[in-house]
Coordinates of C-alpha atoms in Angstrom, one line a residue:
M947 CA -4.1 39.3 23.3
D948 CA -8.2 39.2 22.7
K949 CA -8.9 35.5 23.4
N950 CA -11.1 35.0 20.8
K951 CA -7.8 36.2 18.6
L952 CA -5.4 33.7 20.7
G953 CA -8.3 30.5 19.7
G954 CA -8.7 32.0 16.4
H955 CA -4.6 31.1 16.0
Y956 CA -4.4 28.3 17.9
L957 CA -6.8 26.6 15.3
E958 CA -5.3 28.4 12.4
K959 CA -1.8 26.2 13.6
Y960 CA -3.5 22.8 14.0
N961 CA -4.9 22.9 10.9
E962 CA -1.8 23.9 9.5
E963 CA -0.5 21.1 11.8
L964 CA -2.9 18.3 9.9
E965 CA -2.8 19.8 6.4
T966 CA 1.7 18.9 7.0
L967 CA 1.2 15.7 8.1
R968 CA -1.5 14.7 5.0
N969 CA 0.2 16.3 2.9
R970 CA 4.1 14.5 3.8
V971 CA 1.7 11.0 3.9
L972 CA 0.6 11.1 0.3
A973 CA 4.5 12.0 0.2
M974 CA 5.5 8.9 1.5
G975 CA 2.7 7.3 -0.9
G976 CA 4.4 8.7 -3.7
L977 CA 7.2 7.9 -3.4
V978 CA 6.1 4.1 -2.4
E979 CA 4.1 3.6 -5.1
S980 CA 7.5 4.9 -7.3
Q981 CA 9.0 1.6 -5.3
V982 CA 6.5 -0.8 -6.2
T983 CA 6.5 0.5 -10.2
D984 CA 10.4 1.4 -10.5
A985 CA 11.5 -3.1 -9.2
V986 CA 8.9 -4.8 -11.2
S987 CA 10.1 -2.6 -14.5
A988 CA 13.7 -3.6 -13.0
L989 CA 12.9 -7.1 -13.2
V990 CA 11.0 -7.3 -16.2
A991 CA 14.0 -5.5 -18.2
A992 CA 16.2 -7.7 -15.4
D993 CA 17.8 -3.4 -14.5
V994 CA 20.3 -4.1 -12.2
R995 CA 21.2 -0.8 -11.5
L996 CA 17.5 0.3 -10.9
A997 CA 16.4 -2.5 -9.1
D998 CA 19.9 -1.3 -6.8
Q999 CA 18.2 2.2 -6.7
V1000 CA 14.7 0.2 -5.2
I1001 CA 16.8 -1.6 -2.6
K1002 CA 18.5 1.8 -1.6
N1003 CA 16.0 3.9 -1.3
D1004 CA 13.7 1.6 0.8
A1005 CA 16.1 3.4 3.6
R1006 CA 13.5 6.7 2.7
V1007 CA 10.0 5.1 2.7
N1008 CA 11.5 4.0 6.6
S1009 CA 13.1 7.8 7.4
L1010 CA 9.3 9.0 6.7
E1011 CA 7.9 6.8 8.5
V1012 CA 9.1 7.2 11.5
I1013 CA 9.2 11.4 10.9
I1014 CA 5.2 11.0 10.6
D1015 CA 4.6 8.7 14.0
E1016 CA 6.7 11.0 14.9
Q1017 CA 4.4 13.9 14.1
C1018 CA 1.3 11.5 15.0
A1019 CA 2.7 11.1 18.6
E1020 CA 2.6 14.9 19.3
I1021 CA -0.3 16.5 18.1
L1022 CA -1.6 14.0 20.2
A1023 CA 0.2 15.0 23.4
R1024 CA -0.5 18.5 22.5
H1025 CA -3.8 18.6 21.4
Q1026 CA -5.4 15.8 21.8
P1027 CA -7.8 15.8 19.3
A1028 CA -11.1 13.6 19.2
A1029 CA -13.8 13.2 17.6
S1030 CA -13.0 13.4 13.8
D1031 CA -9.7 14.2 14.0
L1032 CA -8.6 11.4 16.3
R1033 CA -10.1 8.8 13.4
F1034 CA -8.0 11.4 11.2
I1035 CA -4.4 10.1 13.1
I1036 CA -5.0 7.0 13.7
S1037 CA -5.9 6.2 10.4
I1038 CA -2.6 8.0 9.5
V1039 CA -0.3 6.1 11.8
K1040 CA -2.1 3.0 10.1
T1041 CA -2.2 4.0 6.5
I1042 CA 1.9 4.6 7.0
T1043 CA 2.0 1.1 8.5
D1044 CA 1.5 -0.5 5.6
L1045 CA 3.3 2.3 3.0
E1046 CA 6.1 1.2 4.9
R1047 CA 4.9 -2.6 4.1
I1048 CA 4.4 -2.1 0.9
G1049 CA 8.0 -0.9 1.0
D1050 CA 9.5 -3.5 2.2
Q1051 CA 7.5 -6.0 0.1
A1052 CA 8.9 -3.6 -3.3
E1053 CA 12.2 -4.1 -1.9
K1054 CA 11.5 -7.4 -1.7
V1055 CA 10.7 -7.7 -5.8
A1056 CA 14.3 -5.7 -6.2
R1057 CA 16.3 -8.1 -4.6
M1058 CA 14.2 -11.1 -6.4
A1059 CA 15.4 -9.0 -10.0
V1060 CA 18.9 -8.6 -9.2
H1061 CA 18.6 -12.3 -8.6
L1062 CA 17.1 -13.4 -12.0
A1063 CA 19.0 -10.7 -13.8
E1064 CA 22.3 -13.7 -14.1
K1065 CA 19.5 -16.4 -15.5
D1066 CA 17.8 -16.8 -18.2
R1067 CA 14.7 -15.3 -19.8
P1068 CA 11.6 -17.5 -19.8
K1069 CA 10.0 -16.8 -23.2
N1070 CA 7.4 -15.2 -22.4
Q1071 CA 9.9 -12.6 -21.0
Y1072 CA 8.0 -12.4 -17.5
A1073 CA 4.5 -11.1 -19.2
D1074 CA 2.9 -12.7 -16.7
V1075 CA 4.6 -10.6 -13.4
Q1076 CA 4.8 -7.3 -15.5
S1077 CA 0.7 -7.7 -16.0
L1078 CA 0.1 -8.2 -11.6
G1079 CA 2.6 -6.2 -11.3
E1080 CA 0.8 -3.0 -13.3
R1081 CA -2.3 -4.3 -11.4
V1082 CA -1.3 -3.7 -8.1
A1083 CA 0.8 -0.3 -8.0
R1084 CA -2.7 0.7 -10.3
L1085 CA -4.7 -0.3 -6.5
V1086 CA -1.7 1.3 -4.5
H1087 CA -2.1 4.6 -6.9
E1088 CA -6.0 4.4 -5.9
A1089 CA -5.8 4.1 -2.6
L1090 CA -3.1 7.1 -2.1
D1091 CA -6.3 8.6 -4.4
A1092 CA -9.2 7.6 -1.7
F1093 CA -6.8 8.7 1.2
A1094 CA -6.2 12.3 -0.8
R1095 CA -9.9 12.9 -1.4
M1096 CA -11.8 10.8 1.3
D1097 CA -13.8 9.0 -1.0
V1098 CA -15.6 6.0 -0.2
E1099 CA -16.1 4.8 -3.5
V1100 CA -12.9 4.7 -5.0
A1101 CA -11.8 3.0 -1.7
L1102 CA -14.5 0.4 -2.3
A1103 CA -13.1 -0.3 -6.5
V1104 CA -10.0 -1.3 -4.5
A1105 CA -11.2 -3.7 -2.8
R1106 CA -12.7 -5.4 -5.1
E1107 CA -10.2 -4.4 -6.7
D1108 CA -7.6 -6.7 -5.3
A1109 CA -10.4 -9.7 -4.6
H1110 CA -9.1 -10.2 -9.0
V1111 CA -5.1 -9.4 -8.0
D1112 CA -6.3 -12.3 -5.9
R1113 CA -7.1 -14.6 -8.8
E1114 CA -4.6 -13.4 -11.3
Y1115 CA -2.1 -14.9 -8.5
E1116 CA -3.6 -17.7 -8.0
S1117 CA -3.3 -18.2 -11.4
V1118 CA -0.1 -16.9 -12.2
M1119 CA 1.0 -19.0 -9.6
R1120 CA -0.1 -23.1 -11.1
Q1121 CA 1.6 -21.3 -14.3
H1122 CA 4.9 -21.6 -12.4
I1123 CA 4.4 -24.8 -10.1
T1124 CA 3.7 -26.8 -13.6
Y1125 CA 7.0 -25.0 -14.9
M1126 CA 8.5 -26.3 -12.9
M1127 CA 7.3 -30.0 -12.8
E1128 CA 7.7 -30.0 -15.9
D1129 CA 11.3 -29.0 -16.6
P1130 CA 13.3 -28.8 -13.3
R1131 CA 16.5 -26.8 -14.9
T1132 CA 13.6 -24.1 -14.1
I1133 CA 12.9 -24.5 -10.7
T1134 CA 15.2 -21.6 -9.3
R1135 CA 14.4 -19.7 -11.3
A1136 CA 10.6 -20.0 -10.9
L1137 CA 10.9 -20.0 -7.0
D1138 CA 12.5 -16.6 -7.8
V1139 CA 9.3 -16.0 -9.5
I1140 CA 7.0 -17.1 -7.4
W1141 CA 8.7 -14.4 -4.1
A1142 CA 8.4 -11.7 -6.1
L1143 CA 4.8 -13.0 -7.2
R1144 CA 3.6 -12.9 -2.9
A1145 CA 5.1 -9.6 -2.9
L1146 CA 3.2 -8.3 -4.9
E1147 CA -0.2 -9.6 -4.2
R1148 CA 0.7 -8.3 -0.7
I1149 CA 1.2 -4.8 -2.2
G1150 CA -2.6 -5.8 -3.3
D1151 CA -2.9 -6.6 0.5
H1152 CA -2.2 -3.9 1.9
A1153 CA -3.5 -1.0 -0.9
R1154 CA -6.5 -2.9 0.7
N1155 CA -5.8 -2.7 3.9
M1156 CA -5.3 1.5 3.6
C1157 CA -9.0 2.0 2.2
E1158 CA -10.4 -0.2 5.5
Y1159 CA -9.0 3.5 6.4
V1160 CA -10.5 5.4 5.0
I1161 CA -14.4 4.1 4.8
Y1162 CA -13.2 3.9 8.7
L1163 CA -11.9 7.8 8.6
V1164 CA -15.3 9.0 6.8
K1165 CA -18.0 6.4 8.6
G1166 CA -16.2 6.5 11.4
K1167 CA -16.8 1.2 10.6
D1168 CA -14.3 -0.3 11.5
V1169 CA -14.1 -2.9 7.8
R1170 CA -11.1 -5.1 9.2
H1171 CA -11.8 -8.6 8.5
V1172 CA -14.9 -8.1 6.9
S1173 CA -16.0 -10.3 4.3
L1174 CA -16.9 -7.4 0.9
E1175 CA -20.4 -7.1 1.2
E1176 CA -20.2 -6.6 4.5
M1177 CA -17.5 -3.5 3.9
E1178 CA -19.6 -2.1 1.6
R1179 CA -23.2 -2.6 3.2
A1180 CA -20.1 -0.3 6.4
A1181 CA -20.3 2.1 3.5
R1182 CA -23.6 3.0 2.9
G1183 CA -23.1 3.4 6.8
E1184 CA -24.7 -0.3 8.1
T1185 CA -23.0 -1.3 11.1
P1186 CA -21.3 -4.2 9.4
G1187 CA -21.7 -7.3 10.1
E1188 CA -25.2 -7.0 11.0
E1189 CA -27.9 -7.6 7.6

């Protein structure tokens, strides 16, 4: 066989493997995003059946992480990628770890939904949880969009929005602590809500992590553990921390 044709066939197969890998990550992301949305809906609507479905689906999320991780290991062993392709594989390994953890947090929300379905509901019908949950679900969606399009600007927007999520979380937490202080009868219910809120806040953090990997992939800059301002400088091509 002609060496050029052989090389072209090898490259085509390699690119197909990378595209399959990318599509599997997006499929996993779509499932995880649904898990978050469904878990919040289950809590707000006291829908135990939906909550149970979220809990059961966590096994699917875990299975996808294992499958994608194994595919990454195979590509690394067979092709020994370098430069941008190596960053792509590294970013995927880190991204699916955060997606799996988002799935875990969604499962926690679903378990709290089951507990809360058995308790008296507050006057606001968990509107505060719904508001935070919808905001966090959008973060996950946008983080996946940033990954799909390798869009640094969208990644930065998610990081900025995560700061707003943190502030909203702190505000809602203070409200529920106040409820417990004013009426000890609400303590059990409020603690379940606080666990759900904490899980939602962590989901926002994981969405931000995913966007950090997008910046690493596109710009080749590690922006973990840096401020938002330093992340923005890295996105402009500057080294994080430099003035």
